[in-house]
Amino acid sequence: MVSRVSSVTPEEAAPGAARPALTRERIVRAAVELIERDGADALSMRGVAAELGVAVMSLYNHVPNKAALFEGVAEHVVAGIDLADDPDEPFTERARALVRAFRKVAHDYPRSMTVVFTHKIDTPVGLRPAERALALASAAGFDGETSVRIMRALMAYALGAQMREIGQAKALDYQPAVAESLARLDPDEFPHVIAFAPDLARHDPETDFEFGLDMLIHALDALHKGLMERTELMERTD
């Protein structure tokens, strides 16, 4: 896992050094550090103040409440998504790169990523991934309605895959808790679960993610080829 942001505390500061000015950015970074270390449930205004070595009330000059702090964390994580794009690359590869960028930031901030799933970002930062997805779909020739659906499909897979991987969607995990549970299953009702039990017990997040991404990209490729064929046919008949 890559190194994440850190905040300067009085203990870490050089003797006699002036304390950095308290800003919203420093507060959010400290919140991210706290969440990555202790989990989202541990986040509090008091805890962040302790991280920064400041009085709790001083935070309220920059962040009005805990809800706003969570929103700041979500914004920070989304802002870390690498949205670099090569317009010379095929449409499908640009889409693949965008989804992979989501996975990378989820690995960079595994605990803070859970905040993204549960908190709305009311700033332009939250729209940047959507803008990238809409731009690449539009550039590929899709109309507005289809571009929006493509964007939603890409975002759904990017976020859904991470929800499952970090354990937020327990209902999607069909692995039996214990081997004995298989013996109690009705073979007439669950013949395939029993037959594929060894495969269900194996879990490779990277392989699973890439397999699902390949399926999505292949579907997009087929959709794009169909668009090109229809466009070519219309041009011939004009």
mmCIF file of C-alpha atoms in Angstrom:
data_model
loop_
_atom_site.group_PDB
_atom_site.id
_atom_site.type_symbol
_atom_site.label_atom_id
_atom_site.label_comp_id
_atom_site.label_asym_id
_atom_site.label_seq_id
_atom_site.Cartn_x
_atom_site.Cartn_y
_atom_site.Cartn_z
ATOM 1 C CA MET A 1 0.000 0.000 0.000
ATOM 2 C CA VAL A 2 1.357 3.384 -0.865
ATOM 3 C CA SER A 3 2.241 5.971 1.736
ATOM 4 C CA ARG A 4 -0.580 8.353 2.486
ATOM 5 C CA VAL A 5 -0.778 11.938 3.596
ATOM 6 C CA SER A 6 0.458 12.926 7.012
ATOM 7 C CA SER A 7 -0.114 15.908 9.249
ATOM 8 C CA VAL A 8 2.463 17.850 11.178
ATOM 9 C CA THR A 9 2.028 17.556 14.923
ATOM 10 C CA PRO A 10 3.844 19.458 17.647
ATOM 11 C CA GLU A 11 5.866 16.334 18.398
ATOM 12 C CA GLU A 12 6.995 16.078 14.757
ATOM 13 C CA ALA A 13 7.772 19.762 14.335
ATOM 14 C CA ALA A 14 11.332 20.962 14.780
ATOM 15 C CA PRO A 15 12.024 22.672 18.126
ATOM 16 C CA GLY A 16 11.166 26.343 17.884
ATOM 17 C CA ALA A 17 9.546 25.951 14.465
ATOM 18 C CA ALA A 18 6.384 27.933 13.828
ATOM 19 C CA ARG A 19 3.247 25.826 13.654
ATOM 20 C CA PRO A 20 1.802 25.749 10.103
ATOM 21 C CA ALA A 21 -1.304 27.857 9.653
ATOM 22 C CA LEU A 22 -4.518 25.966 10.263
ATOM 23 C CA THR A 23 -6.426 25.568 6.994
ATOM 24 C CA ARG A 24 -9.277 23.442 5.712
ATOM 25 C CA GLU A 25 -6.777 21.433 3.674
ATOM 26 C CA ARG A 26 -4.667 20.613 6.749
ATOM 27 C CA ILE A 27 -7.770 19.642 8.687
ATOM 28 C CA VAL A 28 -9.012 17.340 5.926
ATOM 29 C CA ARG A 29 -5.589 15.749 5.533
ATOM 30 C CA ALA A 30 -5.478 15.062 9.246
ATOM 31 C CA ALA A 31 -8.957 13.530 9.041
ATOM 32 C CA VAL A 32 -7.841 11.261 6.200
ATOM 33 C CA GLU A 33 -4.792 10.185 8.200
ATOM 34 C CA LEU A 34 -6.946 9.437 11.227
ATOM 35 C CA ILE A 35 -9.436 7.399 9.173
ATOM 36 C CA GLU A 36 -6.701 5.409 7.457
ATOM 37 C CA ARG A 37 -5.200 4.557 10.828
ATOM 38 C CA ASP A 38 -8.293 4.020 12.983
ATOM 39 C CA GLY A 39 -11.273 3.750 10.615
ATOM 40 C CA ALA A 40 -14.127 6.083 9.702
ATOM 41 C CA ASP A 41 -16.006 5.395 12.941
ATOM 42 C CA ALA A 42 -13.115 6.957 14.855
ATOM 43 C CA LEU A 43 -13.408 10.314 13.109
ATOM 44 C CA SER A 44 -14.387 13.203 15.371
ATOM 45 C CA MET A 45 -13.655 16.894 15.594
ATOM 46 C CA ARG A 46 -11.835 16.269 18.867
ATOM 47 C CA GLY A 47 -9.736 13.527 17.313
ATOM 48 C CA VAL A 48 -8.708 15.699 14.373
ATOM 49 C CA ALA A 49 -7.854 18.546 16.739
ATOM 50 C CA ALA A 50 -5.612 16.163 18.667
ATOM 51 C CA GLU A 51 -3.951 15.086 15.413
ATOM 52 C CA LEU A 52 -3.117 18.710 14.676
ATOM 53 C CA GLY A 53 -2.324 19.751 18.230
ATOM 54 C CA VAL A 54 -4.912 22.536 18.248
ATOM 55 C CA ALA A 55 -8.030 23.429 20.194
ATOM 56 C CA VAL A 56 -11.235 21.801 18.987
ATOM 57 C CA MET A 57 -13.010 25.134 18.575
ATOM 58 C CA SER A 58 -10.342 26.346 16.149
ATOM 59 C CA LEU A 59 -11.490 23.745 13.616
ATOM 60 C CA TYR A 60 -14.915 25.335 13.329
ATOM 61 C CA ASN A 61 -13.425 28.394 11.665
ATOM 62 C CA HIS A 62 -12.700 26.154 8.659
ATOM 63 C CA VAL A 63 -15.068 23.159 8.929
ATOM 64 C CA PRO A 64 -18.563 23.807 10.341
ATOM 65 C CA ASN A 65 -19.301 20.291 11.579
ATOM 66 C CA LYS A 66 -18.434 16.608 11.382
ATOM 67 C CA ALA A 67 -20.642 16.082 8.326
ATOM 68 C CA ALA A 68 -18.672 18.726 6.451
ATOM 69 C CA LEU A 69 -15.481 17.010 7.556
ATOM 70 C CA PHE A 70 -16.664 13.728 6.049
ATOM 71 C CA GLU A 71 -17.553 15.560 2.843
ATOM 72 C CA GLY A 72 -14.054 17.017 2.792
ATOM 73 C CA VAL A 73 -12.560 13.537 3.136
ATOM 74 C CA ALA A 74 -14.677 12.244 0.242
ATOM 75 C CA GLU A 75 -13.655 15.230 -1.861
ATOM 76 C CA HIS A 76 -9.981 14.647 -1.021
ATOM 77 C CA VAL A 77 -10.150 11.009 -2.119
ATOM 78 C CA VAL A 78 -11.944 11.749 -5.393
ATOM 79 C CA ALA A 79 -9.513 14.582 -6.122
ATOM 80 C CA GLY A 80 -6.736 11.980 -5.913
ATOM 81 C CA ILE A 81 -8.072 9.989 -8.879
ATOM 82 C CA ASP A 82 -5.641 10.192 -11.779
ATOM 83 C CA LEU A 83 -7.802 11.466 -14.618
ATOM 84 C CA ALA A 84 -4.961 11.824 -17.107
ATOM 85 C CA ASP A 85 -6.286 10.939 -20.544
ATOM 86 C CA ASP A 86 -4.752 10.231 -23.943
ATOM 87 C CA PRO A 87 -7.243 11.190 -26.672
ATOM 88 C CA ASP A 88 -5.185 9.201 -29.185
ATOM 89 C CA GLU A 89 -5.951 5.957 -27.346
ATOM 90 C CA PRO A 90 -8.971 3.870 -28.412
ATOM 91 C CA PHE A 91 -12.234 4.709 -26.666
ATOM 92 C CA THR A 92 -12.288 1.369 -24.875
ATOM 93 C CA GLU A 93 -8.760 1.732 -23.492
ATOM 94 C CA ARG A 94 -9.550 5.213 -22.206
ATOM 95 C CA ALA A 95 -12.590 3.781 -20.438
ATOM 96 C CA ARG A 96 -10.481 0.963 -18.995
ATOM 97 C CA ALA A 97 -7.907 3.437 -17.673
ATOM 98 C CA LEU A 98 -10.614 5.495 -15.975
ATOM 99 C CA VAL A 99 -12.037 2.509 -14.097
ATOM 100 C CA ARG A 100 -8.556 1.375 -13.073
ATOM 101 C CA ALA A 101 -7.860 4.867 -11.735
ATOM 102 C CA PHE A 102 -10.772 4.426 -9.331
ATOM 103 C CA ARG A 103 -9.322 1.164 -8.097
ATOM 104 C CA LYS A 104 -5.901 2.707 -7.539
ATOM 105 C CA VAL A 105 -7.226 5.530 -5.375
ATOM 106 C CA ALA A 106 -9.308 2.989 -3.447
ATOM 107 C CA HIS A 107 -6.110 1.104 -2.700
ATOM 108 C CA ASP A 108 -4.331 4.331 -1.763
ATOM 109 C CA TYR A 109 -7.115 5.249 0.674
ATOM 110 C CA PRO A 110 -8.890 1.958 1.495
ATOM 111 C CA ARG A 111 -10.650 3.169 4.640
ATOM 112 C CA SER A 112 -11.379 6.677 3.417
ATOM 113 C CA MET A 113 -12.895 5.220 0.243
ATOM 114 C CA THR A 114 -15.818 3.992 2.332
ATOM 115 C CA VAL A 115 -16.644 7.645 3.018
ATOM 116 C CA VAL A 116 -16.979 8.254 -0.735
ATOM 117 C CA PHE A 117 -19.735 5.628 -0.854
ATOM 118 C CA THR A 118 -21.814 7.355 1.806
ATOM 119 C CA HIS A 119 -21.234 11.097 1.435
ATOM 120 C CA LYS A 120 -22.203 13.436 -1.369
ATOM 121 C CA ILE A 121 -19.567 15.819 -2.723
ATOM 122 C CA ASP A 122 -21.154 19.217 -3.338
ATOM 123 C CA THR A 123 -18.199 20.714 -5.200
ATOM 124 C CA PRO A 124 -17.017 20.520 -8.824
ATOM 125 C CA VAL A 125 -14.381 17.971 -7.752
ATOM 126 C CA GLY A 126 -17.091 15.332 -7.465
ATOM 127 C CA LEU A 127 -18.060 15.836 -11.097
ATOM 128 C CA ARG A 128 -14.590 15.393 -12.580
ATOM 129 C CA PRO A 129 -14.799 11.589 -13.053
ATOM 130 C CA ALA A 130 -18.236 11.985 -14.646
ATOM 131 C CA GLU A 131 -16.896 14.689 -16.942
ATOM 132 C CA ARG A 132 -14.040 12.416 -18.036
ATOM 133 C CA ALA A 133 -16.392 9.512 -18.752
ATOM 134 C CA LEU A 134 -18.864 11.704 -20.635
ATOM 135 C CA ALA A 135 -16.062 13.289 -22.654
ATOM 136 C CA LEU A 136 -14.599 9.988 -23.836
ATOM 137 C CA ALA A 137 -18.037 8.585 -24.719
ATOM 138 C CA SER A 138 -18.992 11.737 -26.605
ATOM 139 C CA ALA A 139 -15.675 11.771 -28.458
ATOM 140 C CA ALA A 140 -16.373 8.181 -29.539
ATOM 141 C CA GLY A 141 -19.520 9.397 -31.300
ATOM 142 C CA PHE A 142 -22.260 8.478 -28.842
ATOM 143 C CA ASP A 143 -25.203 10.807 -28.334
ATOM 144 C CA GLY A 144 -25.955 12.473 -25.002
ATOM 145 C CA GLU A 145 -28.354 9.831 -23.696
ATOM 146 C CA THR A 146 -25.991 6.955 -24.499
ATOM 147 C CA SER A 147 -22.965 8.842 -23.162
ATOM 148 C CA VAL A 148 -24.733 9.304 -19.834
ATOM 149 C CA ARG A 149 -25.582 5.603 -19.677
ATOM 150 C CA ILE A 150 -21.985 4.677 -20.454
ATOM 151 C CA MET A 151 -20.782 7.031 -17.729
ATOM 152 C CA ARG A 152 -23.179 5.460 -15.238
ATOM 153 C CA ALA A 153 -22.108 1.936 -16.197
ATOM 154 C CA LEU A 154 -18.422 2.798 -15.774
ATOM 155 C CA MET A 155 -19.019 4.486 -12.418
ATOM 156 C CA ALA A 156 -21.243 1.636 -11.224
ATOM 157 C CA TYR A 157 -18.566 -0.953 -11.936
ATOM 158 C CA ALA A 158 -15.732 1.184 -10.577
ATOM 159 C CA LEU A 159 -17.511 1.842 -7.288
ATOM 160 C CA GLY A 160 -19.295 -1.499 -7.009
ATOM 161 C CA ALA A 161 -16.111 -3.502 -7.499
ATOM 162 C CA GLN A 162 -14.423 -1.542 -4.728
ATOM 163 C CA MET A 163 -17.403 -1.922 -2.404
ATOM 164 C CA ARG A 164 -17.144 -5.665 -2.756
ATOM 165 C CA GLU A 165 -13.369 -5.750 -2.486
ATOM 166 C CA ILE A 166 -13.177 -3.782 0.743
ATOM 167 C CA GLY A 167 -15.993 -5.760 2.284
ATOM 168 C CA GLN A 168 -18.802 -3.213 2.110
ATOM 169 C CA ALA A 169 -21.141 -5.459 0.112
ATOM 170 C CA LYS A 170 -21.253 -8.605 2.208
ATOM 171 C CA ALA A 171 -24.321 -9.831 0.359
ATOM 172 C CA LEU A 172 -22.195 -10.314 -2.743
ATOM 173 C CA ASP A 173 -19.764 -12.603 -0.979
ATOM 174 C CA TYR A 174 -21.030 -16.144 -1.491
ATOM 175 C CA GLN A 175 -18.123 -17.896 0.175
ATOM 176 C CA PRO A 176 -19.373 -20.168 2.975
ATOM 177 C CA ALA A 177 -18.307 -19.049 6.417
ATOM 178 C CA VAL A 178 -17.231 -22.569 7.343
ATOM 179 C CA ALA A 179 -16.724 -25.748 5.366
ATOM 180 C CA GLU A 180 -19.370 -27.524 7.441
ATOM 181 C CA SER A 181 -22.058 -25.221 6.080
ATOM 182 C CA LEU A 182 -21.734 -26.840 2.662
ATOM 183 C CA ALA A 183 -22.597 -30.207 4.086
ATOM 184 C CA ARG A 184 -25.915 -28.823 5.308
ATOM 185 C CA LEU A 185 -26.962 -27.463 1.919
ATOM 186 C CA ASP A 186 -29.715 -29.160 -0.030
ATOM 187 C CA PRO A 187 -28.011 -30.580 -3.150
ATOM 188 C CA ASP A 188 -31.280 -30.307 -5.069
ATOM 189 C CA GLU A 189 -31.502 -26.572 -4.357
ATOM 190 C CA PHE A 190 -27.794 -25.683 -4.520
ATOM 191 C CA PRO A 191 -26.134 -28.201 -6.867
ATOM 192 C CA HIS A 192 -23.813 -25.633 -8.421
ATOM 193 C CA VAL A 193 -22.776 -23.981 -5.161
ATOM 194 C CA ILE A 194 -21.750 -27.399 -3.881
ATOM 195 C CA ALA A 195 -20.042 -28.404 -7.125
ATOM 196 C CA PHE A 196 -18.104 -25.143 -7.388
ATOM 197 C CA ALA A 197 -17.285 -24.854 -3.683
ATOM 198 C CA PRO A 198 -13.497 -25.031 -4.217
ATOM 199 C CA ASP A 199 -13.690 -22.207 -6.759
ATOM 200 C CA LEU A 200 -15.916 -20.140 -4.474
ATOM 201 C CA ALA A 201 -13.358 -20.529 -1.715
ATOM 202 C CA ARG A 202 -10.628 -19.018 -3.866
ATOM 203 C CA HIS A 203 -10.616 -15.238 -4.080
ATOM 204 C CA ASP A 204 -8.207 -13.171 -6.167
ATOM 205 C CA PRO A 205 -9.389 -9.535 -6.131
ATOM 206 C CA GLU A 206 -7.091 -8.444 -8.950
ATOM 207 C CA THR A 207 -8.146 -11.261 -11.277
ATOM 208 C CA ASP A 208 -11.822 -10.826 -10.421
ATOM 209 C CA PHE A 209 -11.627 -7.079 -11.057
ATOM 210 C CA GLU A 210 -9.876 -7.433 -14.411
ATOM 211 C CA PHE A 211 -12.246 -10.207 -15.516
ATOM 212 C CA GLY A 212 -15.273 -8.035 -14.831
ATOM 213 C CA LEU A 213 -13.611 -5.026 -16.421
ATOM 214 C CA ASP A 214 -12.871 -7.041 -19.563
ATOM 215 C CA MET A 215 -16.541 -8.005 -19.809
ATOM 216 C CA LEU A 216 -17.596 -4.374 -19.481
ATOM 217 C CA ILE A 217 -15.040 -3.129 -21.999
ATOM 218 C CA HIS A 218 -15.949 -5.835 -24.517
ATOM 219 C CA ALA A 219 -19.599 -4.789 -24.221
ATOM 220 C CA LEU A 220 -18.635 -1.154 -24.807
ATOM 221 C CA ASP A 221 -16.536 -2.179 -27.787
ATOM 222 C CA ALA A 222 -19.481 -4.048 -29.317
ATOM 223 C CA LEU A 223 -21.712 -1.039 -28.682
ATOM 224 C CA HIS A 224 -19.201 1.250 -30.364
ATOM 225 C CA LYS A 225 -18.777 -1.035 -33.370
ATOM 226 C CA GLY A 226 -22.539 -1.111 -33.794
ATOM 227 C CA LEU A 227 -22.595 2.682 -33.751
ATOM 228 C CA MET A 228 -19.860 2.867 -36.375
ATOM 229 C CA GLU A 229 -21.664 0.361 -38.609
ATOM 230 C CA ARG A 230 -24.928 2.294 -38.396
ATOM 231 C CA THR A 231 -23.150 5.564 -39.099
ATOM 232 C CA GLU A 232 -21.389 4.090 -42.121
ATOM 233 C CA LEU A 233 -24.663 2.662 -43.448
ATOM 234 C CA MET A 234 -26.399 6.015 -43.092
ATOM 235 C CA GLU A 235 -23.567 7.760 -44.931
ATOM 236 C CA ARG A 236 -23.833 5.279 -47.793
ATOM 237 C CA THR A 237 -27.564 5.820 -48.164
ATOM 238 C CA ASP A 238 -27.335 9.627 -48.127
#
